[in-house]
PDB file of C-alpha atoms in Angstrom:
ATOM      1  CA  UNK A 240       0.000   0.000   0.000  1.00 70.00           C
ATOM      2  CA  UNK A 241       3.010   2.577   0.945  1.00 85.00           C
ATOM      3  CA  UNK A 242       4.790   1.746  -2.043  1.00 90.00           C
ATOM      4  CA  UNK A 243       2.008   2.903  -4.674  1.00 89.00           C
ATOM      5  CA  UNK A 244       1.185   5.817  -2.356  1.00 89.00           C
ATOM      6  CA  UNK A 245       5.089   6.616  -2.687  1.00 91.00           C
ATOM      7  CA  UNK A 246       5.008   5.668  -6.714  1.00 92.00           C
ATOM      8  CA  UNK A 247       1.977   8.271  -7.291  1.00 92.00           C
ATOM      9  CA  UNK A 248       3.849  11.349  -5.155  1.00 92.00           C
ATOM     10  CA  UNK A 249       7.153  10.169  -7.100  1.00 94.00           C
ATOM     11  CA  UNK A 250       4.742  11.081 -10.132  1.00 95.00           C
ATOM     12  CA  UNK A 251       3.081  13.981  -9.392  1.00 95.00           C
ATOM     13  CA  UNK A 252       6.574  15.295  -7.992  1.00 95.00           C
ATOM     14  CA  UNK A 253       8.004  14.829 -11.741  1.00 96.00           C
ATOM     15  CA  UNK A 254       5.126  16.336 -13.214  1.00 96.00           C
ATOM     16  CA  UNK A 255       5.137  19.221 -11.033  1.00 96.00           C
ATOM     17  CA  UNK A 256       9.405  19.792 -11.604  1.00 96.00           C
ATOM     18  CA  UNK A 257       8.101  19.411 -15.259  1.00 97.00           C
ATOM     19  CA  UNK A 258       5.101  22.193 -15.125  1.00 96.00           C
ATOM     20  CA  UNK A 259       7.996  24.125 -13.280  1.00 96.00           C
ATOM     21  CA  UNK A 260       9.965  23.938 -15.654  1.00 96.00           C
ATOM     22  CA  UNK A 261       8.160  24.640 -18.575  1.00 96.00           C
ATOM     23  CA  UNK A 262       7.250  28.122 -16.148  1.00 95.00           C
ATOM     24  CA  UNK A 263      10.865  28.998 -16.245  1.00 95.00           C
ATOM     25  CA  UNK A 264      11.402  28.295 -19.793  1.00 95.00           C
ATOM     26  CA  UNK A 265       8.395  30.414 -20.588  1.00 94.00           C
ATOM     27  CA  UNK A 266       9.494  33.062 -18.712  1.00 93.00           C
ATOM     28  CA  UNK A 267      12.888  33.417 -19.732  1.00 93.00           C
ATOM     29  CA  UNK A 268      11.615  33.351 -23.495  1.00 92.00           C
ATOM     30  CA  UNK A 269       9.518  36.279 -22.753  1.00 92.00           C
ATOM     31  CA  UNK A 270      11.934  38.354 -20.569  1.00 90.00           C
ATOM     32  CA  UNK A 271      14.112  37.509 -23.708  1.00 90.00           C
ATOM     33  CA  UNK A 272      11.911  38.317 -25.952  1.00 91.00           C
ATOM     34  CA  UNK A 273      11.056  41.938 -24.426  1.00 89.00           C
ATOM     35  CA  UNK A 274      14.846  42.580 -24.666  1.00 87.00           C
ATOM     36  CA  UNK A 275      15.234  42.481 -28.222  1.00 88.00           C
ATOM     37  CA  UNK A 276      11.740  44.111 -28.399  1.00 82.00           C
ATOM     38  CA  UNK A 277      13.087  47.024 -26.814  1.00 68.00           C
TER      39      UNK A 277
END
């Protein structure tokens, strides 16, 4: 029972470094992309 309670945090833990992630990238393209706007 522990282990698939510890498998499905291990998963949403990836997913949520992955949603992170995809936040920073985002951002970064956009702070980049207002630079050269400028």
């Amino acid at each position: 029972m522990s282990k698939i309670i510890k498998e499905v945090v291990d998963k949403n833990v990836i997913e949520g470094t992955r949603y992170f992630i995809s936040l920073v990238e985002l951002g970064s393209y956009t702070a980049v992309k207002n630079l050269y706007s400028v």
